[in-house]
């Protein structure tokens, strides 16, 4: 085994021990289980954020030009953040982490996030 691999394994072992000292094994396992309620809530929050920010972007033409430019520059990363969150949800869904059954997981992933981010 290469020296870099040994170092990576020792770091992983260290962090696993640190986590185990804080969170017991049962709680850690529960955190890894899919939760439809948490998934639905997360998707709802993301979509509400996107809707509110797009409504704000729609109001930019009503502002004086200097303010519209400043607000537009601020809105771009603010809109990009929840869109990136949809990508993260798509990624997690591809691992089967959003719902208990694979079929339901794929439906939630596709309709909740993936189709809209292309």
C-alpha angles and dihedrals in degrees: 000000000000121000092246091054091051091050092049091050092049091050091049091049090050093052093045089054091048092051092045089054091056104034124037119231095253093053091046090052090049090053089057095054118101114253117199091196093053091045093050092047093049092049091047092052092048093050093046089052091051092048094049093047093047089051088052090050089051089059094056095094089061092061126083110267098255091050092044091055093048093046091045091053090050093046096054096070091035090058092041093057098065090039087056088048088059087055090051090050089050090051093049090046090054086061092050095249101130104066139014099246122054093229093052090044091054092047093050092045095048099043098032099048122342102064092051096050093045 
